[in-house]
Structure formats: structure tokens, C-alpha cells
Short mmCIF file of N, CA, C and O in Angstrom, two decimals:
data_model
loop_
_atom_site.label_atom_id
_atom_site.label_comp_id
_atom_site.label_asym_id
_atom_site.label_seq_id
_atom_site.Cartn_x
_atom_site.Cartn_y
_atom_site.Cartn_z
N GLY A 1 3.59 234.24 89.01
CA GLY A 1 4.83 233.89 89.57
C GLY A 1 5.72 235.22 89.88
O GLY A 1 5.32 236.28 89.32
N SER A 2 6.55 235.04 90.79
CA SER A 2 7.37 236.26 91.08
C SER A 2 8.50 236.41 89.92
O SER A 2 8.98 235.50 89.52
N ARG A 3 8.90 237.64 89.89
CA ARG A 3 9.92 238.04 88.83
C ARG A 3 11.26 237.81 89.54
O ARG A 3 11.98 238.78 89.71
N MET A 4 11.61 236.60 89.75
CA MET A 4 12.87 236.26 90.32
C MET A 4 13.35 234.88 89.91
O MET A 4 12.56 234.07 89.51
N GLY A 5 14.69 234.70 89.84
CA GLY A 5 15.16 233.36 89.45
C GLY A 5 14.75 233.07 88.04
O GLY A 5 14.67 233.97 87.22
N GLY A 6 14.46 231.81 87.77
CA GLY A 6 14.11 231.36 86.44
C GLY A 6 12.62 231.46 86.13
O GLY A 6 12.22 231.07 84.99
N ILE A 7 11.81 231.91 87.02
CA ILE A 7 10.39 231.97 86.90
C ILE A 7 9.99 232.78 85.63
O ILE A 7 9.15 232.35 84.83
N PRO A 8 10.56 233.99 85.43
CA PRO A 8 10.12 234.79 84.37
C PRO A 8 10.46 234.11 82.91
O PRO A 8 9.82 234.36 81.98
N GLU A 9 11.43 233.16 82.94
CA GLU A 9 11.73 232.47 81.75
C GLU A 9 10.66 231.37 81.46
O GLU A 9 10.51 230.98 80.32
N LEU A 10 9.94 230.89 82.47
CA LEU A 10 8.97 229.98 82.26
C LEU A 10 7.51 230.38 82.12
O LEU A 10 6.77 229.86 81.41
N VAL A 11 7.34 231.63 82.64
CA VAL A 11 5.95 232.21 82.49
C VAL A 11 5.92 233.29 81.49
O VAL A 11 6.70 234.32 81.60
N ALA A 12 5.15 233.16 80.45
CA ALA A 12 4.96 234.23 79.47
C ALA A 12 3.89 235.18 79.93
O ALA A 12 2.73 234.90 80.03
N GLU A 13 4.29 236.40 80.29
CA GLU A 13 3.47 237.46 80.93
C GLU A 13 2.19 237.55 80.15
O GLU A 13 2.15 237.88 78.98
N GLY A 14 1.01 237.49 80.85
CA GLY A 14 -0.29 237.69 80.17
C GLY A 14 -0.75 236.56 79.25
O GLY A 14 -1.83 236.58 78.77
N GLU A 15 0.10 235.66 79.02
CA GLU A 15 -0.24 234.46 78.09
C GLU A 15 -0.35 233.15 78.80
O GLU A 15 -1.35 232.53 78.70
N THR A 16 0.70 232.80 79.64
CA THR A 16 0.56 231.60 80.35
C THR A 16 0.55 231.82 81.92
O THR A 16 0.63 231.01 82.70
N GLY A 17 0.48 233.14 82.22
CA GLY A 17 0.45 233.50 83.67
C GLY A 17 0.66 234.95 83.86
O GLY A 17 0.79 235.74 82.86
N LEU A 18 0.82 235.30 85.16
CA LEU A 18 0.99 236.77 85.49
C LEU A 18 2.27 236.82 86.40
O LEU A 18 2.42 235.96 87.24
N LEU A 19 3.02 237.78 86.15
CA LEU A 19 4.36 237.97 87.03
C LEU A 19 4.12 239.24 87.88
O LEU A 19 3.59 240.12 87.51
N PHE A 20 4.77 239.07 89.05
CA PHE A 20 4.89 240.26 89.92
C PHE A 20 6.24 240.32 90.60
O PHE A 20 6.94 239.32 90.69
N PHE A 21 6.58 241.52 91.10
CA PHE A 21 7.84 241.79 91.80
C PHE A 21 7.57 241.25 93.26
O PHE A 21 6.60 241.67 93.86
N ALA A 22 8.49 240.42 93.72
CA ALA A 22 8.28 239.76 95.10
C ALA A 22 8.00 240.76 96.12
O ALA A 22 7.29 240.40 97.05
N CYS A 23 8.61 241.99 96.05
CA CYS A 23 8.44 242.93 97.23
C CYS A 23 7.11 243.69 97.09
O CYS A 23 6.79 244.53 98.02
N TYR A 24 6.34 243.55 96.03
CA TYR A 24 5.06 244.27 95.73
C TYR A 24 3.88 243.41 96.06
O TYR A 24 3.31 242.84 95.11
N VAL A 25 3.51 243.29 97.23
CA VAL A 25 2.36 242.46 97.63
C VAL A 25 1.11 242.98 96.91
O VAL A 25 0.29 242.11 96.60
N GLY A 26 0.98 244.21 96.76
CA GLY A 26 -0.27 244.87 96.19
C GLY A 26 -0.35 244.29 94.72
O GLY A 26 -1.55 244.12 94.22
N GLN A 27 0.73 244.17 94.06
CA GLN A 27 0.71 243.65 92.72
C GLN A 27 0.21 242.28 92.69
O GLN A 27 -0.53 241.82 91.73
N LEU A 28 0.67 241.47 93.64
CA LEU A 28 0.23 240.00 93.71
C LEU A 28 -1.27 239.97 93.89
O LEU A 28 -1.97 239.26 93.32
N ARG A 29 -1.71 240.85 94.84
CA ARG A 29 -3.14 240.89 95.17
C ARG A 29 -3.92 241.27 94.03
O ARG A 29 -5.10 240.57 93.56
N GLU A 30 -3.53 242.25 93.14
CA GLU A 30 -4.19 242.60 91.90
C GLU A 30 -4.23 241.50 90.95
O GLU A 30 -5.36 241.23 90.38
N HIS A 31 -3.27 240.74 90.79
CA HIS A 31 -3.26 239.58 89.87
C HIS A 31 -4.18 238.50 90.32
O HIS A 31 -4.97 237.94 89.55
N LEU A 32 -4.17 238.27 91.69
CA LEU A 32 -5.00 237.20 92.24
C LEU A 32 -6.53 237.74 92.12
O LEU A 32 -7.37 236.87 91.73
N ASP A 33 -6.78 238.97 92.37
CA ASP A 33 -8.21 239.46 92.20
C ASP A 33 -8.64 239.36 90.72
O ASP A 33 -9.78 238.87 90.47
N LYS A 34 -7.73 239.69 89.79
CA LYS A 34 -8.11 239.48 88.39
C LYS A 34 -8.37 238.11 88.03
O LYS A 34 -9.38 237.88 87.32
N LEU A 35 -7.57 237.25 88.37
CA LEU A 35 -7.82 235.77 88.13
C LEU A 35 -9.01 235.27 88.82
O LEU A 35 -9.79 234.43 88.17
N MET A 36 -9.27 235.54 89.99
CA MET A 36 -10.51 235.12 90.72
C MET A 36 -11.74 235.61 90.05
O MET A 36 -12.77 234.94 90.01
N ALA A 37 -11.70 236.82 89.42
CA ALA A 37 -12.90 237.36 88.80
C ALA A 37 -13.13 236.84 87.36
O ALA A 37 -14.11 237.16 86.76
N ALA A 38 -12.15 236.16 86.82
CA ALA A 38 -12.19 235.78 85.36
C ALA A 38 -11.76 234.24 85.20
O ALA A 38 -10.70 233.98 84.80
N PRO A 39 -12.72 233.42 85.46
CA PRO A 39 -12.45 232.02 85.31
C PRO A 39 -12.09 231.64 83.86
O PRO A 39 -11.25 230.73 83.73
N GLU A 40 -12.59 232.32 82.86
CA GLU A 40 -12.28 232.00 81.53
C GLU A 40 -10.82 232.34 81.24
O GLU A 40 -10.16 231.69 80.56
N LEU A 41 -10.33 233.45 81.84
CA LEU A 41 -8.87 233.80 81.81
C LEU A 41 -8.05 232.76 82.36
O LEU A 41 -6.93 232.29 81.91
N ARG A 42 -8.40 232.31 83.61
CA ARG A 42 -7.58 231.25 84.33
C ARG A 42 -7.58 229.92 83.41
O ARG A 42 -6.51 229.39 83.28
N GLN A 43 -8.76 229.64 82.77
CA GLN A 43 -8.67 228.47 82.02
C GLN A 43 -7.87 228.59 80.79
O GLN A 43 -7.02 227.78 80.39
N LEU A 44 -7.95 229.76 80.07
CA LEU A 44 -7.17 230.02 78.95
C LEU A 44 -5.65 230.00 79.26
O LEU A 44 -4.79 229.38 78.51
N MET A 45 -5.18 230.67 80.33
CA MET A 45 -3.76 230.73 80.69
C MET A 45 -3.35 229.33 81.05
O MET A 45 -2.20 228.90 80.66
N GLY A 46 -4.18 228.57 81.74
CA GLY A 46 -3.79 227.16 82.10
C GLY A 46 -3.57 226.32 80.79
O GLY A 46 -2.71 225.51 80.72
N GLN A 47 -4.47 226.41 79.89
CA GLN A 47 -4.31 225.74 78.58
C GLN A 47 -3.05 226.04 77.94
O GLN A 47 -2.35 225.21 77.39
N ARG A 48 -2.83 227.32 77.74
CA ARG A 48 -1.66 227.80 77.22
C ARG A 48 -0.36 227.44 77.84
O ARG A 48 0.60 227.03 77.14
N ALA A 49 -0.38 227.41 79.19
CA ALA A 49 0.72 226.98 79.91
C ALA A 49 1.02 225.45 79.73
O ALA A 49 2.19 225.12 79.59
N ARG A 50 -0.06 224.74 79.68
CA ARG A 50 0.15 223.28 79.57
C ARG A 50 0.71 222.94 78.04
O ARG A 50 1.62 222.19 77.98
N LEU A 51 0.29 223.76 77.05
CA LEU A 51 0.80 223.50 75.72
C LEU A 51 2.33 223.99 75.69
O LEU A 51 3.08 223.20 75.04
N ARG A 52 2.56 224.98 76.37
CA ARG A 52 4.02 225.53 76.35
C ARG A 52 4.91 224.46 77.08
O ARG A 52 5.92 224.21 76.46
N VAL A 53 4.49 223.92 78.05
CA VAL A 53 5.27 222.92 78.82
C VAL A 53 5.39 221.61 77.97
O VAL A 53 6.51 221.13 77.77
N GLU A 54 4.30 221.23 77.36
CA GLU A 54 4.40 219.99 76.46
C GLU A 54 5.31 220.18 75.30
O GLU A 54 6.01 219.22 74.88
N ARG A 55 5.41 221.45 74.68
CA ARG A 55 6.17 221.65 73.58
C ARG A 55 7.58 221.87 73.92
O ARG A 55 8.58 221.46 73.26
N LYS A 56 7.86 222.69 74.93
CA LYS A 56 9.18 223.13 75.28
C LYS A 56 9.89 222.29 76.27
O LYS A 56 11.14 222.09 76.32
N PHE A 57 9.24 221.46 77.07
CA PHE A 57 9.89 220.68 78.16
C PHE A 57 9.48 219.25 78.22
O PHE A 57 9.54 218.63 79.26
N SER A 58 9.04 218.78 77.05
CA SER A 58 8.71 217.24 77.01
C SER A 58 9.91 216.45 77.17
O SER A 58 11.05 216.81 76.83
N LEU A 59 9.76 215.28 77.57
CA LEU A 59 10.89 214.28 77.68
C LEU A 59 11.46 213.97 76.32
O LEU A 59 12.72 213.97 76.28
N ASP A 60 10.67 213.92 75.30
CA ASP A 60 11.23 213.59 74.03
C ASP A 60 12.13 214.91 73.59
O ASP A 60 13.18 214.59 73.02
N LYS A 61 11.65 216.10 73.75
CA LYS A 61 12.48 217.27 73.40
C LYS A 61 13.72 217.29 74.22
O LYS A 61 14.83 217.52 73.69
N HIS A 62 13.54 217.01 75.48
CA HIS A 62 14.85 217.03 76.36
C HIS A 62 15.77 215.97 75.86
O HIS A 62 17.03 216.17 75.67
N ASN A 63 15.33 214.79 75.57
CA ASN A 63 16.24 213.62 75.09
C ASN A 63 16.84 214.00 73.73
O ASN A 63 18.06 213.74 73.56
N ALA A 64 16.14 214.58 72.86
CA ALA A 64 16.66 214.93 71.56
C ALA A 64 17.78 216.01 71.64
O ALA A 64 18.84 215.96 71.03
N GLU A 65 17.53 216.96 72.60
CA GLU A 65 18.60 218.05 72.78
C GLU A 65 19.80 217.44 73.40
O GLU A 65 20.92 217.77 73.10
N LEU A 66 19.59 216.52 74.35
CA LEU A 66 20.70 215.87 75.04
C LEU A 66 21.54 215.04 73.99
O LEU A 66 22.75 215.09 74.01
N ILE A 67 20.82 214.30 73.19
CA ILE A 67 21.53 213.45 72.13
C ILE A 67 22.36 214.38 71.21
O ILE A 67 23.46 214.07 70.77
N ALA A 68 21.75 215.45 70.86
CA ALA A 68 22.42 216.49 69.99
C ALA A 68 23.70 216.93 70.63
O ALA A 68 24.67 217.14 69.86
N ILE A 69 23.62 217.21 71.79
CA ILE A 69 24.91 217.64 72.54
C ILE A 69 25.97 216.61 72.54
O ILE A 69 27.09 216.83 72.10
N TYR A 70 25.53 215.35 72.83
CA TYR A 70 26.45 214.28 72.79
C TYR A 70 27.03 214.06 71.44
O TYR A 70 28.27 213.84 71.32
N GLU A 71 26.20 214.08 70.44
CA GLU A 71 26.69 213.91 69.08
C GLU A 71 27.61 215.07 68.62
O GLU A 71 28.63 214.75 67.98
N SER A 72 27.36 216.27 69.07
CA SER A 72 28.27 217.25 68.77
C SER A 72 29.60 217.18 69.40
O SER A 72 30.70 217.55 68.78
N LEU A 73 29.66 216.65 70.62
CA LEU A 73 30.95 216.35 71.30
C LEU A 73 31.71 215.28 70.70
O LEU A 73 32.88 215.36 70.48
N VAL A 74 30.97 214.24 70.27
CA VAL A 74 31.62 213.12 69.64
C VAL A 74 32.19 213.53 68.22
O VAL A 74 33.34 213.16 67.92
N ASN A 75 31.42 214.24 67.54
CA ASN A 75 31.90 214.69 66.23
C ASN A 75 32.83 215.86 66.22
O ASN A 75 33.56 215.94 65.22
N SER A 76 33.13 216.45 67.37
CA SER A 76 34.09 217.49 67.36
C SER A 76 35.61 217.00 67.55
O SER A 76 36.53 217.72 67.43
N LYS A 77 35.75 215.74 67.89
CA LYS A 77 37.02 215.21 68.16
C LYS A 77 37.55 214.45 66.90
O LYS A 77 37.10 214.03 66.14
#
């Protein structure tokens, strides 16, 4: 993913993906070449990314955090 906006917050560099600066096409090419040459790395990063999403962004986690916000607002009055 490119190092812009919220993407770097979602992608853990070298763990769940690879980041590049949007204006550096050569860096993107290097990352793509690396991933094309290493299917085991692609699979590992994909598995790690899925686990990260399931843990950090699940519907249950989102709902629990939203309820906590509502409860803190109700209890603050």
C-alpha cells in the first residue's frame, strides 16, 4: 500500500504488507517483484493481515467500542 492517508495505519510494514511512497514507482516495482518471487511470503503476510483485521476490526470489537463510548457519555451526565 502507499504511504498516504490511513493506509500506513492499516498495514504493518513487513508483517501484513509492504508500503511504498506514492511518487516512487521503483519502490512499488521492487515490492511487487519481491512478492511475485516469494509465494510463501505472500501467504504469510496474507494470513497475518487477515488475523489483524479479525482482531482489530471485527464487528464485535466495533460494537463493544461503540457501546463503551455511549456508556461513558451516559455516565458523565
